[in-house]
Amino acid sequence: MSAGMLEAVITQLDRVAERLRLDPGLHKRLRHADRSLVVSVPFETDDGRMEVFQGYRVQHDNALGPTKGGVRYHPEVTLEETTALAMLMTWKCALMGLPYGGAKGGVRCDPQQLSRRELERMTRRYTAEIFLIIGPEYDIPAPDMGTDEQIMAWMMDTYSMHRGMTVPGVVTGKPILLGGSLGRREATGRGVSYMVLEAAKKRGWHFKELTVAVQGFGNVGSVTARLLAEEGCRVIAVSDRKGGIYNPKGLDIARLLLEYQEKGGGTVSNYREGDRLTQQELLTLDCDVLIPAALGGQLTAANASAVRARMIAEGANAPITPDADEILREKKILVLPDILANAGGVTVSYFEWVQDLQFYFWNEREINARLKEIMTAAFNHVWDYADEEGVDLRTAALMLAVKRLAEAKGLRGLYP
């Protein structure tokens, strides 16, 4: 799947480059990452054994500023997937007007199989291995799948120990006490909800009539479901990796979240107020809005024709393959692309980075207001440009991002 994701991202770039009549040399540069680092991550297990995992950090492009991107802990992390995600981050940052390029990192492991002490030792060793290429002025990691605020705290502390001083700006998504930003944990899901509601306004849909299905009940999916439910939308299905729950009358998301958290995660399929269903069944439910917020490559040529949603908002990165995109376009299903829909996380990460550099922190109301302002402006820009060019939103978003990068690279020139 990871190699397929990279191929999909490059295919999207190639199509946009052709439409923009992009300079062939610049096109070649954007198809490749600036730097790819593969590291071994040895650490001692609790029973005294030596374990070694494979780690990665890919920096795709730094024309607009230091690179930025998450760190993923997952058994299927590969260099190809990390490269694809770094490229998507480049487009995302350019589209949102942030002074960043794209990066991504990860360790090929199952964090749920590690104790807390093992997770800390492994995280600190990974950070030490990539120490030379990260930093507030170079590359700023953040949480992603399988990582959280605590992982970022350990990364920040390890980096700071190497520098001999506290450097809060080396990572974002860390605890508030250590220089984290208010609103960061909810930022990606909040951004998805903003984009769904903006698109609904454009289509003249009333929030209280919208039915929503969310695949993935992690940080992004759960926050999105809660916020849309608070706006009056009827969330009829949610799922996690162990299964899902469906109720056409609507789920009580607040109660579901409470039960989910009380059981330390567990699975949403244990919720009693509905019928069980699989993740794949959720993708083809009759609903207004489908939000794939789990792994990439969920909607493919094999199942896209069965999708019955009127709108899809990509909470995950690259959940729709290019072949599936074509099918959804023919079915006239509105797709809010990942580089727009889930850009709330990196936007508030930017706010956190700025606050860390200034040692001056904002209140949550101010952060959420700035996030909404930036994302709404980006949405309207993409919507209008898509209308002008007669293209879908994904193509319009990519065209705007690549155009901005092309202009920056043209102004900077080629060294030497």
Tab-separated table of C-alpha atoms in Angstrom:
chain	number	residue	atom	x	y	z
A	1	MET	CA	0.000	0.000	0.000
A	2	SER	CA	2.856	2.433	0.811
A	3	ALA	CA	4.445	2.133	-2.629
A	4	GLY	CA	0.992	2.614	-4.097
A	5	MET	CA	0.525	5.773	-2.050
A	6	LEU	CA	3.771	7.281	-3.375
A	7	GLU	CA	2.788	6.372	-6.926
A	8	ALA	CA	-0.624	7.990	-6.368
A	9	VAL	CA	0.871	11.234	-5.028
A	10	ILE	CA	3.338	11.460	-7.924
A	11	THR	CA	0.544	10.732	-10.412
A	12	GLN	CA	-1.453	13.638	-9.000
A	13	LEU	CA	1.595	15.917	-9.300
A	14	ASP	CA	2.209	14.821	-12.895
A	15	ARG	CA	-1.366	15.632	-13.910
A	16	VAL	CA	-1.220	19.062	-12.324
A	17	ALA	CA	2.231	19.796	-13.791
A	18	GLU	CA	0.882	19.054	-17.258
A	19	ARG	CA	-2.123	21.302	-16.732
A	20	LEU	CA	0.070	24.129	-15.399
A	21	ARG	CA	2.653	23.613	-18.174
A	22	LEU	CA	5.222	23.441	-15.401
A	23	ASP	CA	8.878	23.774	-16.315
A	24	PRO	CA	10.166	20.192	-16.884
A	25	GLY	CA	13.200	20.705	-14.668
A	26	LEU	CA	11.109	22.047	-11.793
A	27	HIS	CA	8.676	19.175	-12.279
A	28	LYS	CA	11.552	16.709	-11.881
A	29	ARG	CA	12.700	18.433	-8.687
A	30	LEU	CA	9.246	18.226	-7.111
A	31	ARG	CA	8.981	14.498	-7.903
A	32	HIS	CA	11.927	13.802	-5.571
A	33	ALA	CA	12.596	14.523	-1.910
A	34	ASP	CA	15.450	16.846	-0.957
A	35	ARG	CA	16.679	14.433	1.712
A	36	SER	CA	15.781	10.935	2.910
A	37	LEU	CA	17.330	9.511	6.056
A	38	VAL	CA	17.003	5.837	7.010
A	39	VAL	CA	18.192	4.919	10.500
A	40	SER	CA	18.407	1.882	12.738
A	41	VAL	CA	16.724	2.376	16.101
A	42	PRO	CA	18.233	-0.022	18.667
A	43	PHE	CA	16.914	-0.004	22.223
A	44	GLU	CA	16.751	-2.274	25.258
A	45	THR	CA	13.475	-4.034	26.056
A	46	ASP	CA	12.163	-4.409	29.595
A	47	ASP	CA	13.444	-7.991	29.792
A	48	GLY	CA	16.964	-6.939	28.820
A	49	ARG	CA	16.908	-7.953	25.151
A	50	MET	CA	18.156	-5.758	22.320
A	51	GLU	CA	15.502	-4.789	19.764
A	52	VAL	CA	16.156	-2.899	16.512
A	53	PHE	CA	13.507	-1.072	14.475
A	54	GLN	CA	13.808	0.825	11.196
A	55	GLY	CA	13.257	4.588	11.316
A	56	TYR	CA	12.851	7.274	8.652
A	57	ARG	CA	12.832	11.039	8.203
A	58	VAL	CA	12.116	12.513	4.772
A	59	GLN	CA	12.353	16.217	3.930
A	60	HIS	CA	10.666	16.864	0.612
A	61	ASP	CA	11.160	20.590	-0.091
A	62	ASN	CA	12.370	23.657	1.825
A	63	ALA	CA	11.830	26.433	-0.737
A	64	LEU	CA	9.275	28.194	1.469
A	65	GLY	CA	10.946	27.610	4.835
A	66	PRO	CA	11.967	24.861	7.267
A	67	THR	CA	10.273	21.525	6.717
A	68	LYS	CA	7.386	20.367	8.893
A	69	GLY	CA	5.671	17.032	9.370
A	70	GLY	CA	4.549	14.318	11.731
A	71	VAL	CA	6.211	11.217	13.150
A	72	ARG	CA	4.279	7.993	12.659
A	73	TYR	CA	4.666	4.752	14.667
A	74	HIS	CA	3.013	1.924	12.755
A	75	PRO	CA	3.918	-1.625	11.613
A	76	GLU	CA	3.515	-0.642	7.952
A	77	VAL	CA	5.708	2.479	7.932
A	78	THR	CA	8.076	2.425	4.934
A	79	LEU	CA	10.375	4.844	3.143
A	80	GLU	CA	7.913	5.051	0.234
A	81	GLU	CA	4.967	5.917	2.475
A	82	THR	CA	7.031	8.457	4.422
A	83	THR	CA	8.112	10.096	1.152
A	84	ALA	CA	4.515	10.295	-0.091
A	85	LEU	CA	3.352	11.871	3.157
A	86	ALA	CA	6.219	14.384	3.067
A	87	MET	CA	5.164	15.429	-0.440
A	88	LEU	CA	1.570	15.867	0.695
A	89	MET	CA	2.819	18.067	3.534
A	90	THR	CA	4.648	20.252	1.024
A	91	TRP	CA	1.448	20.820	-0.951
A	92	LYS	CA	-0.553	21.359	2.238
A	93	CYS	CA	1.782	24.001	3.672
A	94	ALA	CA	2.002	25.818	0.339
A	95	LEU	CA	-1.774	25.811	-0.073
A	96	MET	CA	-2.346	27.208	3.431
A	97	GLY	CA	0.272	29.930	2.932
A	98	LEU	CA	2.515	28.642	5.728
A	99	PRO	CA	6.292	29.327	5.707
A	100	TYR	CA	7.109	25.612	5.618
A	101	GLY	CA	8.079	22.798	3.336
A	102	GLY	CA	6.919	19.232	3.835
A	103	ALA	CA	8.533	16.457	5.854
A	104	LYS	CA	7.509	13.201	7.486
A	105	GLY	CA	9.069	10.651	9.790
A	106	GLY	CA	8.302	7.332	11.344
A	107	VAL	CA	9.392	4.111	12.938
A	108	ARG	CA	8.252	0.720	11.689
A	109	CYS	CA	6.797	-0.728	14.901
A	110	ASP	CA	3.575	-1.475	16.745
A	111	PRO	CA	3.536	0.985	19.666
A	112	GLN	CA	0.742	-0.951	21.375
A	113	GLN	CA	3.139	-3.875	21.830
A	114	LEU	CA	5.668	-1.709	23.709
A	115	SER	CA	5.617	-0.787	27.381
A	116	ARG	CA	5.791	2.882	28.329
A	117	ARG	CA	9.481	2.564	29.208
A	118	GLU	CA	10.259	0.763	25.948
A	119	LEU	CA	8.370	3.436	24.016
A	120	GLU	CA	10.385	6.140	25.724
A	121	ARG	CA	13.744	4.434	25.105
A	122	MET	CA	12.872	3.812	21.469
A	123	THR	CA	11.655	7.406	20.967
A	124	ARG	CA	14.774	8.899	22.511
A	125	ARG	CA	17.056	6.740	20.361
A	126	TYR	CA	15.101	7.624	17.192
A	127	THR	CA	15.376	11.322	18.081
A	128	ALA	CA	19.119	10.983	18.649
A	129	GLU	CA	19.500	9.283	15.263
A	130	ILE	CA	17.756	12.117	13.372
A	131	PHE	CA	19.152	14.879	15.630
A	132	LEU	CA	21.425	16.364	12.970
A	133	ILE	CA	18.616	17.146	10.523
A	134	ILE	CA	15.878	18.472	12.851
A	135	GLY	CA	15.552	21.738	14.749
A	136	PRO	CA	13.373	24.892	14.871
A	137	GLU	CA	15.172	26.352	11.848
A	138	TYR	CA	15.493	23.079	9.897
A	139	ASP	CA	12.724	20.547	10.397
A	140	ILE	CA	9.989	20.441	13.057
A	141	PRO	CA	8.363	17.057	13.866
A	142	ALA	CA	4.823	16.673	15.238
A	143	PRO	CA	2.475	13.867	16.332
A	144	ASP	CA	0.926	11.540	13.784
A	145	MET	CA	-0.545	8.046	13.825
A	146	GLY	CA	0.708	6.114	16.869
A	147	THR	CA	2.354	9.146	18.504
A	148	ASP	CA	1.055	11.795	20.893
A	149	GLU	CA	1.946	14.683	23.207
A	150	GLN	CA	4.101	12.450	25.423
A	151	ILE	CA	6.158	11.224	22.466
A	152	MET	CA	6.742	14.857	21.484
A	153	ALA	CA	7.798	15.681	25.066
A	154	TRP	CA	10.414	12.933	24.975
A	155	MET	CA	11.628	14.105	21.555
A	156	MET	CA	11.900	17.698	22.746
A	157	ASP	CA	13.751	16.676	25.910
A	158	THR	CA	16.195	14.452	24.004
A	159	TYR	CA	16.954	17.181	21.475
A	160	SER	CA	17.346	19.725	24.282
A	161	MET	CA	19.795	17.472	26.150
A	162	HIS	CA	21.945	17.272	23.010
A	163	ARG	CA	21.835	21.054	22.632
A	164	GLY	CA	22.469	21.768	26.322
A	165	MET	CA	19.447	24.072	26.531
A	166	THR	CA	15.658	23.794	26.408
A	167	VAL	CA	14.423	24.100	22.816
A	168	PRO	CA	10.582	23.964	22.837
A	169	GLY	CA	10.322	24.906	19.151
A	170	VAL	CA	11.948	21.685	17.908
A	171	VAL	CA	8.587	19.888	17.905
A	172	THR	CA	4.916	20.836	17.967
A	173	GLY	CA	1.941	19.002	19.440
A	174	LYS	CA	3.630	18.728	22.845
A	175	PRO	CA	2.048	19.209	26.301
A	176	ILE	CA	0.881	22.742	27.166
A	177	LEU	CA	3.231	22.842	30.158
A	178	LEU	CA	6.262	22.340	27.875
A	179	GLY	CA	5.337	25.001	25.326
A	180	GLY	CA	2.472	23.321	23.536
A	181	SER	CA	-0.391	25.324	22.099
A	182	LEU	CA	-3.974	25.449	23.258
A	183	GLY	CA	-6.226	23.967	20.580
A	184	ARG	CA	-3.502	21.847	18.965
A	185	ARG	CA	-4.912	18.435	19.879
A	186	GLU	CA	-8.289	19.223	18.311
A	187	ALA	CA	-6.937	21.265	15.418
A	188	THR	CA	-7.044	18.661	12.629
A	189	GLY	CA	-10.554	17.486	13.452
A	190	ARG	CA	-11.722	21.063	13.967
A	191	GLY	CA	-10.352	21.980	10.552
A	192	VAL	CA	-12.181	19.052	8.921
A	193	SER	CA	-15.430	20.186	10.525
A	194	TYR	CA	-14.876	23.754	9.301
A	195	MET	CA	-14.389	22.517	5.745
A	196	VAL	CA	-17.470	20.264	5.816
A	197	LEU	CA	-19.631	23.130	7.042
A	198	GLU	CA	-18.208	25.586	4.490
A	199	ALA	CA	-18.867	23.129	1.651
A	200	ALA	CA	-22.385	22.505	2.961
A	201	LYS	CA	-23.039	26.258	2.855
A	202	LYS	CA	-21.848	26.406	-0.763
A	203	ARG	CA	-24.223	23.594	-1.670
A	204	GLY	CA	-27.114	25.084	0.296
A	205	TRP	CA	-27.346	22.122	2.681
A	206	HIS	CA	-28.727	22.641	6.190
A	207	PHE	CA	-26.461	21.324	8.964
A	208	LYS	CA	-29.289	19.759	10.949
A	209	GLU	CA	-30.278	17.650	7.948
A	210	LEU	CA	-26.807	16.277	7.235
A	211	THR	CA	-26.048	12.626	7.972
A	212	VAL	CA	-22.377	11.851	8.600
A	213	ALA	CA	-20.298	8.645	8.691
A	214	VAL	CA	-16.749	8.728	10.106
A	215	GLN	CA	-14.190	6.002	9.443
A	216	GLY	CA	-11.551	6.135	12.168
A	217	PHE	CA	-12.219	7.195	15.754
A	218	GLY	CA	-8.770	8.379	16.724
A	219	ASN	CA	-7.938	11.986	17.435
A	220	VAL	CA	-9.075	13.315	14.041
A	221	GLY	CA	-12.212	11.212	13.599
A	222	SER	CA	-13.521	11.563	17.157
A	223	VAL	CA	-13.036	15.343	17.263
A	224	THR	CA	-14.640	15.777	13.842
A	225	ALA	CA	-17.625	13.635	14.837
A	226	ARG	CA	-18.108	15.548	18.099
A	227	LEU	CA	-17.890	18.999	16.521
A	228	LEU	CA	-20.246	18.152	13.661
A	229	ALA	CA	-22.711	16.643	16.124
A	230	GLU	CA	-22.542	19.866	18.151
A	231	GLU	CA	-23.441	21.783	14.976
A	232	GLY	CA	-26.585	19.674	14.629
A	233	CYS	CA	-25.405	17.112	12.087
A	234	ARG	CA	-26.621	13.529	12.592
A	235	VAL	CA	-23.587	11.253	12.935
A	236	ILE	CA	-24.996	7.849	11.982
A	237	ALA	CA	-21.824	5.713	12.008
A	238	VAL	CA	-18.277	5.655	13.344
A	239	SER	CA	-15.600	2.975	13.306
A	240	ASP	CA	-12.140	2.124	14.571
A	241	ARG	CA	-9.717	-0.608	13.574
A	242	LYS	CA	-11.735	-3.232	15.502
A	243	GLY	CA	-15.099	-2.445	13.943
A	244	GLY	CA	-17.874	0.121	13.848
A	245	ILE	CA	-21.342	1.052	15.043
A	246	TYR	CA	-24.322	2.296	12.999
A	247	ASN	CA	-27.596	3.940	13.984
A	248	PRO	CA	-29.655	5.670	11.242
A	249	LYS	CA	-31.356	7.802	13.909
A	250	GLY	CA	-27.984	9.196	14.974
A	251	LEU	CA	-25.389	8.286	17.589
A	252	ASP	CA	-24.972	10.129	20.869
A	253	ILE	CA	-21.361	11.099	20.182
A	254	ALA	CA	-20.817	12.759	23.575
A	255	ARG	CA	-21.940	9.603	25.371
A	256	LEU	CA	-19.992	7.356	22.996
A	257	LEU	CA	-16.822	9.367	23.607
A	258	LEU	CA	-17.311	9.142	27.356
A	259	GLU	CA	-17.678	5.355	27.247
A	260	TYR	CA	-14.746	5.040	24.837
A	261	GLN	CA	-12.451	7.066	27.098
A	262	GLU	CA	-13.586	5.331	30.283
A	263	LYS	CA	-12.618	1.974	28.772
A	264	GLY	CA	-9.197	3.244	27.741
A	265	GLY	CA	-10.024	3.193	24.054
A	266	GLY	CA	-11.520	-0.256	23.609
A	267	THR	CA	-13.661	-0.260	20.491
A	268	VAL	CA	-16.656	1.784	19.402
A	269	SER	CA	-18.354	-1.410	18.206
A	270	ASN	CA	-19.106	-2.242	21.871
A	271	TYR	CA	-21.457	0.742	22.052
A	272	ARG	CA	-24.978	-0.620	22.528
A	273	GLU	CA	-27.081	2.075	20.842
A	274	GLY	CA	-26.706	0.747	17.294
A	275	ASP	CA	-25.787	-2.115	14.989
A	276	ARG	CA	-22.268	-3.354	14.378
A	277	LEU	CA	-20.663	-2.943	10.967
A	278	THR	CA	-17.214	-3.218	9.394
A	279	GLN	CA	-15.022	-0.345	8.257
A	280	GLN	CA	-15.653	-1.278	4.631
A	281	GLU	CA	-19.422	-1.348	5.179
A	282	LEU	CA	-19.227	2.132	6.662
A	283	LEU	CA	-17.621	3.468	3.481
A	284	THR	CA	-20.673	2.549	1.406
A	285	LEU	CA	-23.424	3.735	3.766
A	286	ASP	CA	-26.188	5.967	2.441
A	287	CYS	CA	-25.199	9.332	3.965
A	288	ASP	CA	-24.562	12.948	3.060
A	289	VAL	CA	-20.970	13.202	4.293
A	290	LEU	CA	-18.360	10.453	4.455
A	291	ILE	CA	-15.172	11.212	6.389
A	292	PRO	CA	-12.343	8.668	5.961
A	293	ALA	CA	-10.101	9.549	8.912
A	294	ALA	CA	-8.114	6.326	9.287
A	295	LEU	CA	-5.402	4.985	6.956
A	296	GLY	CA	-4.595	5.873	3.367
A	297	GLY	CA	-5.856	3.911	0.370
A	298	GLN	CA	-9.302	3.115	1.784
A	299	LEU	CA	-11.346	4.043	-1.289
A	300	THR	CA	-10.095	2.264	-4.399
A	301	ALA	CA	-11.353	1.239	-7.818
A	302	ALA	CA	-12.782	-1.855	-6.130
A	303	ASN	CA	-15.210	-0.062	-3.819
A	304	ALA	CA	-15.560	3.553	-5.035
A	305	SER	CA	-18.516	2.747	-7.297
A	306	ALA	CA	-20.474	1.584	-4.217
A	307	VAL	CA	-20.036	4.885	-2.350
A	308	ARG	CA	-23.375	6.604	-1.773
A	309	ALA	CA	-22.262	9.749	0.075
A	310	ARG	CA	-22.817	13.160	-1.519
A	311	MET	CA	-19.594	14.587	-0.068
A	312	ILE	CA	-16.290	13.086	1.100
A	313	ALA	CA	-13.945	15.007	3.401
A	314	GLU	CA	-10.487	13.450	3.633
A	315	GLY	CA	-9.585	13.456	7.316
A	316	ALA	CA	-6.770	10.970	6.622
A	317	ASN	CA	-3.898	11.475	4.201
A	318	ALA	CA	-4.465	9.973	0.734
A	319	PRO	CA	-7.485	7.815	1.638
A	320	ILE	CA	-8.653	7.876	-2.007
A	321	THR	CA	-6.578	6.378	-4.819
A	322	PRO	CA	-6.376	8.147	-8.230
A	323	ASP	CA	-8.499	5.419	-9.837
A	324	ALA	CA	-11.158	5.870	-7.172
A	325	ASP	CA	-10.988	9.641	-7.664
A	326	GLU	CA	-12.000	9.188	-11.306
A	327	ILE	CA	-14.989	7.057	-10.321
A	328	LEU	CA	-16.118	9.509	-7.643
A	329	ARG	CA	-15.781	12.384	-10.107
A	330	GLU	CA	-18.013	10.553	-12.598
A	331	LYS	CA	-20.542	9.998	-9.803
A	332	LYS	CA	-20.411	13.773	-9.121
A	333	ILE	CA	-19.460	13.234	-5.478
A	334	LEU	CA	-17.860	16.341	-3.982
A	335	VAL	CA	-14.405	15.506	-2.559
A	336	LEU	CA	-12.680	17.845	-0.096
A	337	PRO	CA	-9.003	16.886	-0.603
A	338	ASP	CA	-6.666	16.033	2.254
A	339	ILE	CA	-4.286	18.934	1.686
A	340	LEU	CA	-7.198	21.269	2.372
A	341	ALA	CA	-9.557	19.318	4.639
A	342	ASN	CA	-7.038	18.112	7.247
A	343	ALA	CA	-4.708	21.134	7.182
A	344	GLY	CA	-5.901	22.348	10.583
A	345	GLY	CA	-3.222	20.346	12.387
A	346	VAL	CA	-0.245	21.869	10.615
A	347	THR	CA	-1.817	25.330	10.791
A	348	VAL	CA	-2.069	25.255	14.588
A	349	SER	CA	1.365	23.587	14.694
A	350	TYR	CA	2.577	26.735	12.932
A	351	PHE	CA	0.893	28.810	15.647
A	352	GLU	CA	2.623	26.708	18.305
A	353	TRP	CA	6.024	27.113	16.629
A	354	VAL	CA	5.568	30.892	16.445
A	355	GLN	CA	4.543	31.032	20.113
A	356	ASP	CA	7.590	28.950	21.120
A	357	LEU	CA	9.969	31.193	19.187
A	358	GLN	CA	8.499	34.311	20.804
A	359	PHE	CA	7.859	32.785	24.252
A	360	TYR	CA	4.462	34.494	24.049
A	361	PHE	CA	1.300	32.376	24.097
A	362	TRP	CA	-2.214	32.996	22.815
A	363	ASN	CA	-5.588	32.014	24.286
A	364	GLU	CA	-7.666	29.235	22.740
A	365	ARG	CA	-10.374	31.541	21.438
A	366	GLU	CA	-7.766	33.514	19.502
A	367	ILE	CA	-6.203	30.325	18.117
A	368	ASN	CA	-9.511	28.845	16.935
A	369	ALA	CA	-10.521	32.157	15.366
A	370	ARG	CA	-7.227	32.404	13.451
A	371	LEU	CA	-7.522	28.778	12.360
A	372	LYS	CA	-11.033	29.334	11.020
A	373	GLU	CA	-9.961	32.516	9.233
A	374	ILE	CA	-7.016	30.844	7.484
A	375	MET	CA	-8.877	27.666	6.550
A	376	THR	CA	-11.997	29.474	5.335
A	377	ALA	CA	-9.874	31.766	3.162
A	378	ALA	CA	-8.042	28.754	1.702
A	379	PHE	CA	-11.342	26.946	1.085
A	380	ASN	CA	-12.862	29.897	-0.758
A	381	HIS	CA	-9.687	30.329	-2.800
A	382	VAL	CA	-9.744	26.675	-3.859
A	383	TRP	CA	-13.511	26.707	-4.521
A	384	ASP	CA	-13.309	29.818	-6.726
A	385	TYR	CA	-10.215	28.587	-8.567
A	386	ALA	CA	-11.876	25.227	-9.263
A	387	ASP	CA	-14.823	27.098	-10.754
A	388	GLU	CA	-12.560	29.306	-12.869
A	389	GLU	CA	-10.516	26.378	-14.212
A	390	GLY	CA	-13.416	23.933	-14.526
A	391	VAL	CA	-11.677	21.316	-12.365
A	392	ASP	CA	-12.439	19.398	-9.167
A	393	LEU	CA	-11.298	20.680	-5.766
A	394	ARG	CA	-8.323	18.310	-5.517
A	395	THR	CA	-6.910	19.486	-8.824
A	396	ALA	CA	-7.532	23.130	-7.929
A	397	ALA	CA	-5.856	22.767	-4.519
A	398	LEU	CA	-2.806	21.058	-6.024
A	399	MET	CA	-2.549	23.608	-8.813
A	400	LEU	CA	-2.542	26.484	-6.324
A	401	ALA	CA	0.053	24.761	-4.116
A	402	VAL	CA	2.387	23.840	-6.978
A	403	LYS	CA	2.080	27.316	-8.504
A	404	ARG	CA	3.196	28.869	-5.206
A	405	LEU	CA	6.155	26.505	-4.962
A	406	ALA	CA	7.123	27.112	-8.580
A	407	GLU	CA	7.128	30.855	-8.007
A	408	ALA	CA	9.255	30.501	-4.855
A	409	LYS	CA	11.775	28.254	-6.583
A	410	GLY	CA	11.922	30.628	-9.543
A	411	LEU	CA	12.690	33.550	-7.258
A	412	ARG	CA	15.362	31.612	-5.348
A	413	GLY	CA	17.002	30.103	-8.425
A	414	LEU	CA	19.206	26.988	-8.441
A	415	TYR	CA	22.364	26.740	-6.351
A	416	PRO	CA	25.163	26.570	-7.391
